[in-house]
PDB file of C-alpha atoms in Angstrom:
ATOM      1  CA  ASP F 119      39.119  88.270  35.449  1.00 47.00           C
ATOM      2  CA  ALA F 120      38.168  87.205  31.968  1.00 51.00           C
ATOM      3  CA  LYS F 121      39.438  83.830  30.931  1.00 87.00           C
ATOM      4  CA  THR F 122      40.586  82.643  27.546  1.00 95.00           C
ATOM      5  CA  THR F 123      39.999  79.477  25.586  1.00 95.00           C
ATOM      6  CA  GLN F 124      42.494  78.209  23.044  1.00 96.00           C
ATOM      7  CA  PRO F 125      42.784  74.993  21.054  1.00 97.00           C
ATOM      8  CA  THR F 126      45.139  72.521  22.654  1.00 96.00           C
ATOM      9  CA  SER F 127      47.309  72.059  19.606  1.00 97.00           C
ATOM     10  CA  MET F 128      47.652  72.808  15.928  1.00 97.00           C
ATOM     11  CA  ASP F 129      50.002  72.013  13.092  1.00 96.00           C
ATOM     12  CA  CYS F 130      51.195  74.411  10.469  1.00 95.00           C
ATOM     13  CA  ALA F 131      53.211  73.999   7.281  1.00 96.00           C
ATOM     14  CA  GLU F 132      56.457  75.885   7.051  1.00 97.00           C
ATOM     15  CA  GLY F 133      56.098  79.029   4.972  1.00 96.00           C
ATOM     16  CA  ARG F 134      52.343  79.186   5.393  1.00 96.00           C
ATOM     17  CA  ALA F 135      50.403  81.543   7.631  1.00 97.00           C
ATOM     18  CA  ALA F 136      49.491  80.228  11.060  1.00 97.00           C
ATOM     19  CA  ASN F 137      46.185  81.481  12.451  1.00 98.00           C
ATOM     20  CA  LEU F 138      45.827  80.953  16.190  1.00 98.00           C
ATOM     21  CA  PRO F 139      42.354  81.562  17.630  1.00 98.00           C
ATOM     22  CA  CYS F 140      41.504  82.688  21.139  1.00 97.00           C
ATOM     23  CA  ASN F 141      38.106  83.109  22.741  1.00 97.00           C
ATOM     24  CA  HIS F 142      37.636  85.639  25.534  1.00 96.00           C
ATOM     25  CA  SER F 143      33.872  86.021  25.633  1.00 94.00           C
ATOM     26  CA  THR F 144      33.768  87.657  29.078  1.00 93.00           C
ATOM     27  CA  ILE F 145      36.407  90.279  28.372  1.00 93.00           C
ATOM     28  CA  SER F 146      35.834  93.667  29.989  1.00 91.00           C
ATOM     29  CA  GLY F 147      36.136  97.000  28.222  1.00 90.00           C
ATOM     30  CA  ASN F 148      39.415  97.842  29.935  1.00 90.00           C
ATOM     31  CA  GLU F 149      41.108  94.499  29.350  1.00 92.00           C
ATOM     32  CA  TYR F 150      43.827  94.098  26.773  1.00 94.00           C
ATOM     33  CA  VAL F 151      44.501  90.969  24.759  1.00 95.00           C
ATOM     34  CA  TYR F 152      48.113  89.829  25.063  1.00 96.00           C
ATOM     35  CA  TRP F 153      49.997  87.060  23.292  1.00 97.00           C
ATOM     36  CA  TYR F 154      53.172  85.411  24.499  1.00 97.00           C
ATOM     37  CA  ARG F 155      54.910  82.291  23.333  1.00 97.00           C
ATOM     38  CA  GLN F 156      57.314  79.904  24.979  1.00 96.00           C
ATOM     39  CA  ILE F 157      59.745  77.894  22.964  1.00 95.00           C
ATOM     40  CA  HIS F 158      60.879  74.723  24.682  1.00 91.00           C
ATOM     41  CA  SER F 159      63.243  75.397  27.616  1.00 88.00           C
ATOM     42  CA  GLN F 160      63.170  79.158  27.068  1.00 93.00           C
ATOM     43  CA  GLY F 161      61.493  82.029  28.871  1.00 94.00           C
ATOM     44  CA  PRO F 162      58.166  83.408  27.620  1.00 96.00           C
ATOM     45  CA  GLN F 163      58.507  85.799  24.709  1.00 96.00           C
ATOM     46  CA  TYR F 164      56.176  88.750  24.232  1.00 96.00           C
ATOM     47  CA  ILE F 165      54.561  88.798  20.800  1.00 97.00           C
ATOM     48  CA  ILE F 166      51.880  91.461  20.556  1.00 97.00           C
ATOM     49  CA  HIS F 167      48.957  93.053  22.366  1.00 95.00           C
ATOM     50  CA  GLY F 168      45.865  95.075  21.545  1.00 95.00           C
ATOM     51  CA  LEU F 169      42.743  96.627  23.027  1.00 94.00           C
ATOM     52  CA  LYS F 170      40.225  96.792  20.193  1.00 92.00           C
ATOM     53  CA  ASN F 171      42.044  97.715  17.008  1.00 90.00           C
ATOM     54  CA  ASN F 172      43.984  95.267  14.905  1.00 95.00           C
ATOM     55  CA  GLU F 173      47.709  95.427  15.529  1.00 96.00           C
ATOM     56  CA  THR F 174      50.773  94.406  13.548  1.00 97.00           C
ATOM     57  CA  ASN F 175      54.433  94.259  14.402  1.00 96.00           C
ATOM     58  CA  GLU F 176      57.486  92.533  13.025  1.00 95.00           C
ATOM     59  CA  MET F 177      56.485  89.215  14.540  1.00 95.00           C
ATOM     60  CA  ALA F 178      52.764  88.900  14.001  1.00 97.00           C
ATOM     61  CA  SER F 179      49.362  90.448  13.465  1.00 98.00           C
ATOM     62  CA  LEU F 180      46.534  90.508  15.979  1.00 98.00           C
ATOM     63  CA  ILE F 181      42.968  90.598  14.731  1.00 98.00           C
ATOM     64  CA  ILE F 182      40.329  91.381  17.372  1.00 97.00           C
ATOM     65  CA  THR F 183      36.655  90.967  16.517  1.00 96.00           C
ATOM     66  CA  GLU F 184      34.425  93.992  16.780  1.00 95.00           C
ATOM     67  CA  ASP F 185      32.652  92.629  19.853  1.00 95.00           C
ATOM     68  CA  ARG F 186      36.097  91.789  21.322  1.00 95.00           C
ATOM     69  CA  LYS F 187      34.942  88.322  22.306  1.00 95.00           C
ATOM     70  CA  SER F 188      37.619  86.619  20.272  1.00 96.00           C
ATOM     71  CA  SER F 189      40.891  87.279  18.536  1.00 97.00           C
ATOM     72  CA  THR F 190      43.315  85.645  16.136  1.00 98.00           C
ATOM     73  CA  LEU F 191      47.078  85.774  16.178  1.00 98.00           C
ATOM     74  CA  ILE F 192      48.535  85.493  12.704  1.00 98.00           C
ATOM     75  CA  LEU F 193      52.113  84.425  12.043  1.00 97.00           C
ATOM     76  CA  PRO F 194      52.378  85.378   8.382  1.00 96.00           C
ATOM     77  CA  HIS F 195      55.105  82.974   7.266  1.00 95.00           C
ATOM     78  CA  ALA F 196      55.660  80.276   9.856  1.00 96.00           C
ATOM     79  CA  THR F 197      59.150  78.847  10.245  1.00 97.00           C
ATOM     80  CA  LEU F 198      60.370  75.840  12.189  1.00 97.00           C
ATOM     81  CA  ARG F 199      61.588  78.273  14.863  1.00 96.00           C
ATOM     82  CA  ASP F 200      57.974  79.289  15.502  1.00 97.00           C
ATOM     83  CA  THR F 201      57.254  75.885  17.042  1.00 98.00           C
ATOM     84  CA  ALA F 202      56.220  76.805  20.592  1.00 97.00           C
ATOM     85  CA  VAL F 203      53.366  77.038  23.069  1.00 96.00           C
ATOM     86  CA  TYR F 204      51.360  80.192  22.398  1.00 97.00           C
ATOM     87  CA  TYR F 205      49.486  81.858  25.238  1.00 96.00           C
ATOM     88  CA  CYS F 206      46.582  84.266  24.872  1.00 96.00           C
ATOM     89  CA  ILE F 207      45.774  86.225  28.021  1.00 94.00           C
ATOM     90  CA  VAL F 208      43.602  89.191  28.908  1.00 94.00           C
ATOM     91  CA  ARG F 209      44.676  91.735  31.465  1.00 91.00           C
ATOM     92  CA  VAL F 210      43.899  95.204  32.734  1.00 88.00           C
ATOM     93  CA  VAL F 211      46.433  98.018  32.970  1.00 79.00           C
ATOM     94  CA  TRP F 212      47.116  97.506  36.662  1.00 81.00           C
ATOM     95  CA  ASP F 213      47.267  93.700  36.580  1.00 86.00           C
ATOM     96  CA  TYR F 214      50.941  92.798  36.821  1.00 90.00           C
ATOM     97  CA  LYS F 215      50.591  89.194  37.933  1.00 91.00           C
ATOM     98  CA  LEU F 216      50.708  87.352  34.644  1.00 92.00           C
ATOM     99  CA  SER F 217      49.054  83.980  34.508  1.00 89.00           C
ATOM    100  CA  PHE F 218      49.143  81.636  31.563  1.00 91.00           C
ATOM    101  CA  GLY F 219      46.630  78.929  30.795  1.00 88.00           C
ATOM    102  CA  ALA F 220      47.477  75.788  28.888  1.00 89.00           C
ATOM    103  CA  GLY F 221      47.983  77.654  25.624  1.00 94.00           C
ATOM    104  CA  THR F 222      48.147  76.216  22.113  1.00 97.00           C
ATOM    105  CA  THR F 223      51.041  73.983  21.184  1.00 97.00           C
ATOM    106  CA  VAL F 224      51.939  74.948  17.634  1.00 98.00           C
ATOM    107  CA  THR F 225      54.097  72.607  15.626  1.00 98.00           C
ATOM    108  CA  VAL F 226      55.482  73.921  12.353  1.00 97.00           C
ATOM    109  CA  ARG F 227      56.317  71.099   9.967  1.00 96.00           C
ATOM    110  CA  ALA F 228      58.702  71.223   7.021  1.00 94.00           C
TER     111      ALA F 228
ATOM    112  CA  GLY A  40      71.672  94.986  27.547  1.00 51.00           C
ATOM    113  CA  ALA A  41      69.271  94.095  24.814  1.00 82.00           C
ATOM    114  CA  GLY A  42      67.108  91.862  26.961  1.00 94.00           C
ATOM    115  CA  VAL A  43      66.618  90.470  30.432  1.00 97.00           C
ATOM    116  CA  SER A  44      69.468  88.237  31.476  1.00 97.00           C
ATOM    117  CA  GLN A  45      69.548  85.664  34.245  1.00 98.00           C
ATOM    118  CA  SER A  46      72.302  83.656  35.828  1.00 97.00           C
ATOM    119  CA  PRO A  47      73.081  80.912  36.252  1.00 97.00           C
ATOM    120  CA  SER A  48      71.127  79.239  33.476  1.00 97.00           C
ATOM    121  CA  ASN A  49      71.187  75.975  35.385  1.00 97.00           C
ATOM    122  CA  LYS A  50      71.788  75.263  39.059  1.00 98.00           C
ATOM    123  CA  VAL A  51      71.954  71.863  40.692  1.00 98.00           C
ATOM    124  CA  THR A  52      72.136  71.880  44.457  1.00 98.00           C
ATOM    125  CA  GLU A  53      71.729  69.546  47.361  1.00 97.00           C
ATOM    126  CA  LYS A  54      68.773  69.683  49.678  1.00 97.00           C
ATOM    127  CA  GLY A  55      69.413  72.079  52.524  1.00 97.00           C
ATOM    128  CA  LYS A  56      71.839  74.331  50.671  1.00 98.00           C
ATOM    129  CA  ASP A  57      71.215  77.997  49.944  1.00 98.00           C
ATOM    130  CA  VAL A  58      71.075  79.303  46.374  1.00 98.00           C
ATOM    131  CA  GLU A  59      71.157  82.763  44.806  1.00 98.00           C
ATOM    132  CA  LEU A  60      69.606  83.514  41.452  1.00 98.00           C
ATOM    133  CA  ARG A  61      70.415  86.726  39.638  1.00 98.00           C
ATOM    134  CA  CYS A  62      68.394  88.870  37.254  1.00 98.00           C
ATOM    135  CA  ASP A  63      69.597  91.765  35.126  1.00 97.00           C
ATOM    136  CA  PRO A  64      66.592  93.677  33.747  1.00 96.00           C
ATOM    137  CA  ILE A  65      66.360  95.675  30.558  1.00 96.00           C
ATOM    138  CA  SER A  66      68.087  99.022  31.036  1.00 93.00           C
ATOM    139  CA  GLY A  67      65.605 101.689  32.088  1.00 91.00           C
ATOM    140  CA  HIS A  68      62.924  99.271  33.257  1.00 93.00           C
ATOM    141  CA  THR A  69      61.814 100.282  36.723  1.00 92.00           C
ATOM    142  CA  ALA A  70      59.642  97.261  37.455  1.00 94.00           C
ATOM    143  CA  LEU A  71      60.980  93.765  37.968  1.00 95.00           C
ATOM    144  CA  TYR A  72      59.113  90.523  38.607  1.00 96.00           C
ATOM    145  CA  TRP A  73      60.032  87.032  39.691  1.00 97.00           C
ATOM    146  CA  TYR A  74      57.973  84.008  38.709  1.00 97.00           C
ATOM    147  CA  ARG A  75      58.530  80.311  38.815  1.00 96.00           C
ATOM    148  CA  GLN A  76      57.334  77.608  36.504  1.00 94.00           C
ATOM    149  CA  SER A  77      57.269  74.000  37.580  1.00 90.00           C
ATOM    150  CA  LEU A  78      57.379  71.208  35.039  1.00 81.00           C
ATOM    151  CA  GLY A  79      54.230  71.294  32.948  1.00 73.00           C
ATOM    152  CA  GLN A  80      52.728  74.017  35.125  1.00 79.00           C
ATOM    153  CA  GLY A  81      51.842  77.619  34.494  1.00 84.00           C
ATOM    154  CA  LEU A  82      53.456  80.758  35.819  1.00 91.00           C
ATOM    155  CA  GLU A  83      53.498  81.304  39.565  1.00 94.00           C
ATOM    156  CA  PHE A  84      54.023  84.928  40.634  1.00 95.00           C
ATOM    157  CA  LEU A  85      56.557  85.368  43.403  1.00 96.00           C
ATOM    158  CA  ILE A  86      57.410  89.042  43.927  1.00 96.00           C
ATOM    159  CA  TYR A  87      57.270  92.447  42.264  1.00 94.00           C
ATOM    160  CA  PHE A  88      59.745  95.317  42.576  1.00 94.00           C
ATOM    161  CA  GLN A  89      59.150  98.945  41.720  1.00 92.00           C
ATOM    162  CA  GLY A  90      62.578 100.491  41.899  1.00 92.00           C
ATOM    163  CA  ASN A  91      64.263  98.967  44.921  1.00 93.00           C
ATOM    164  CA  SER A  92      61.011  98.486  46.833  1.00 93.00           C
ATOM    165  CA  ALA A  93      58.901  95.350  46.814  1.00 93.00           C
ATOM    166  CA  PRO A  94      55.257  96.412  47.203  1.00 91.00           C
ATOM    167  CA  ASP A  95      54.044  92.874  46.578  1.00 92.00           C
ATOM    168  CA  LYS A  96      55.782  89.863  48.073  1.00 93.00           C
ATOM    169  CA  SER A  97      52.586  87.874  48.299  1.00 93.00           C
ATOM    170  CA  GLY A  98      53.744  85.053  46.056  1.00 95.00           C
ATOM    171  CA  LEU A  99      56.836  84.049  47.996  1.00 96.00           C
ATOM    172  CA  PRO A 100      56.047  80.464  49.087  1.00 95.00           C
ATOM    173  CA  SER A 101      57.735  80.588  52.483  1.00 95.00           C
ATOM    174  CA  ASP A 102      60.157  82.565  54.590  1.00 96.00           C
ATOM    175  CA  ARG A 103      62.973  80.579  53.015  1.00 98.00           C
ATOM    176  CA  PHE A 104      62.504  82.753  49.942  1.00 98.00           C
ATOM    177  CA  SER A 105      63.702  86.340  49.830  1.00 97.00           C
ATOM    178  CA  ALA A 106      64.622  88.834  47.147  1.00 97.00           C
ATOM    179  CA  GLU A 107      66.296  92.158  46.896  1.00 97.00           C
ATOM    180  CA  ARG A 108      66.988  94.711  44.238  1.00 96.00           C
ATOM    181  CA  THR A 109      69.778  97.230  44.331  1.00 91.00           C
ATOM    182  CA  GLY A 110      70.364 100.422  42.372  1.00 90.00           C
ATOM    183  CA  GLY A 111      67.012  99.972  40.694  1.00 87.00           C
ATOM    184  CA  SER A 112      68.618  97.354  38.517  1.00 93.00           C
ATOM    185  CA  VAL A 113      69.955  93.907  39.402  1.00 97.00           C
ATOM    186  CA  SER A 114      67.825  91.647  41.558  1.00 98.00           C
ATOM    187  CA  THR A 115      68.769  88.545  43.510  1.00 98.00           C
ATOM    188  CA  LEU A 116      66.349  85.833  44.563  1.00 98.00           C
ATOM    189  CA  THR A 117      67.675  83.793  47.469  1.00 98.00           C
ATOM    190  CA  ILE A 118      66.317  80.434  48.538  1.00 98.00           C
ATOM    191  CA  GLN A 119      67.581  79.187  51.883  1.00 98.00           C
ATOM    192  CA  ARG A 120      67.641  75.554  52.956  1.00 98.00           C
ATOM    193  CA  THR A 121      66.427  74.377  49.568  1.00 98.00           C
ATOM    194  CA  GLN A 122      63.885  71.587  49.358  1.00 97.00           C
ATOM    195  CA  GLN A 123      63.132  69.247  46.479  1.00 96.00           C
ATOM    196  CA  GLU A 124      59.817  70.987  45.863  1.00 95.00           C
ATOM    197  CA  ASP A 125      61.767  74.154  45.073  1.00 97.00           C
ATOM    198  CA  SER A 126      62.934  72.537  41.831  1.00 96.00           C
ATOM    199  CA  ALA A 127      61.546  74.636  39.005  1.00 96.00           C
ATOM    200  CA  VAL A 128      62.468  77.215  36.394  1.00 96.00           C
ATOM    201  CA  TYR A 129      62.749  80.645  37.979  1.00 98.00           C
ATOM    202  CA  LEU A 130      61.852  83.415  35.569  1.00 97.00           C
ATOM    203  CA  CYS A 131      62.541  87.101  35.848  1.00 98.00           C
ATOM    204  CA  ALA A 132      60.728  89.787  33.876  1.00 97.00           C
ATOM    205  CA  SER A 133      61.017  93.551  33.676  1.00 96.00           C
ATOM    206  CA  SER A 134      58.855  96.385  32.410  1.00 94.00           C
ATOM    207  CA  LEU A 135      58.826 100.154  31.995  1.00 91.00           C
ATOM    208  CA  ALA A 136      55.936 100.577  34.443  1.00 81.00           C
ATOM    209  CA  GLN A 137      54.603 103.796  32.970  1.00 73.00           C
ATOM    210  CA  SER A 138      51.774 105.000  35.152  1.00 72.00           C
ATOM    211  CA  GLY A 139      48.317 104.579  33.671  1.00 67.00           C
ATOM    212  CA  ARG A 140      49.487 102.649  30.646  1.00 74.00           C
ATOM    213  CA  VAL A 141      49.315  98.950  30.001  1.00 74.00           C
ATOM    214  CA  ASP A 142      52.696  97.554  30.806  1.00 85.00           C
ATOM    215  CA  THR A 143      54.428  94.821  28.842  1.00 92.00           C
ATOM    216  CA  GLN A 144      56.647  92.419  30.746  1.00 95.00           C
ATOM    217  CA  TYR A 145      59.704  91.020  29.012  1.00 96.00           C
ATOM    218  CA  PHE A 146      61.099  87.777  30.319  1.00 97.00           C
ATOM    219  CA  GLY A 147      64.579  86.438  30.742  1.00 97.00           C
ATOM    220  CA  PRO A 148      65.638  82.918  29.757  1.00 97.00           C
ATOM    221  CA  GLY A 149      65.153  81.584  33.268  1.00 97.00           C
ATOM    222  CA  THR A 150      67.261  79.642  35.748  1.00 98.00           C
ATOM    223  CA  ARG A 151      66.526  75.938  35.981  1.00 97.00           C
ATOM    224  CA  LEU A 152      66.967  74.910  39.604  1.00 97.00           C
ATOM    225  CA  THR A 153      67.275  71.259  40.506  1.00 97.00           C
ATOM    226  CA  VAL A 154      67.386  70.279  44.163  1.00 97.00           C
ATOM    227  CA  LEU A 155      68.673  66.772  44.726  1.00 96.00           C
TER     228      LEU A 155
END
């Protein structure tokens, strides 16, 4: 399975865009990029996923590089409620055993 | 319901007691998963249900752990003779499980189990 690399932590100012990078240099052609987040003492929350095209939903945008070796999750207007650990994972269609790495601890500051 | 629900949200028990944890998946989701997350640790897969069947129980740590699902909906995870190392947050997730399509799992809030 491809693995991902994320920065350990990052700070973001409230109201500004938060850009969270993820490296997945060994990703296979059939592996999707998924993002989840986990706010303290809560269950993981699905954010967005993509295969090769950029994706946007009500929570965030996902930008995947053309070679698919990295991606960026963009929270367009960070709020204090976006403070959480953000996990980037890669998985194939049939892979149902989710596994999170250390993720990026994002702290949104007023 | 709108999302996956779990009960209780917190459970404190004494070593040796049995506990039951409940999961209510999103309506219409045929697949259901149990994970656990120990303090500061990642997700640990426990078991997967497709309908009422459990094709993959490989993550259950011991025979003290069992799970069932009835009516293709509610699932119960039972831990018998609890041990202190069972203390963790037990997470349930559900998904549509559409064949051939990548499947997104949606998680519940978890049950925090503390074994004294």
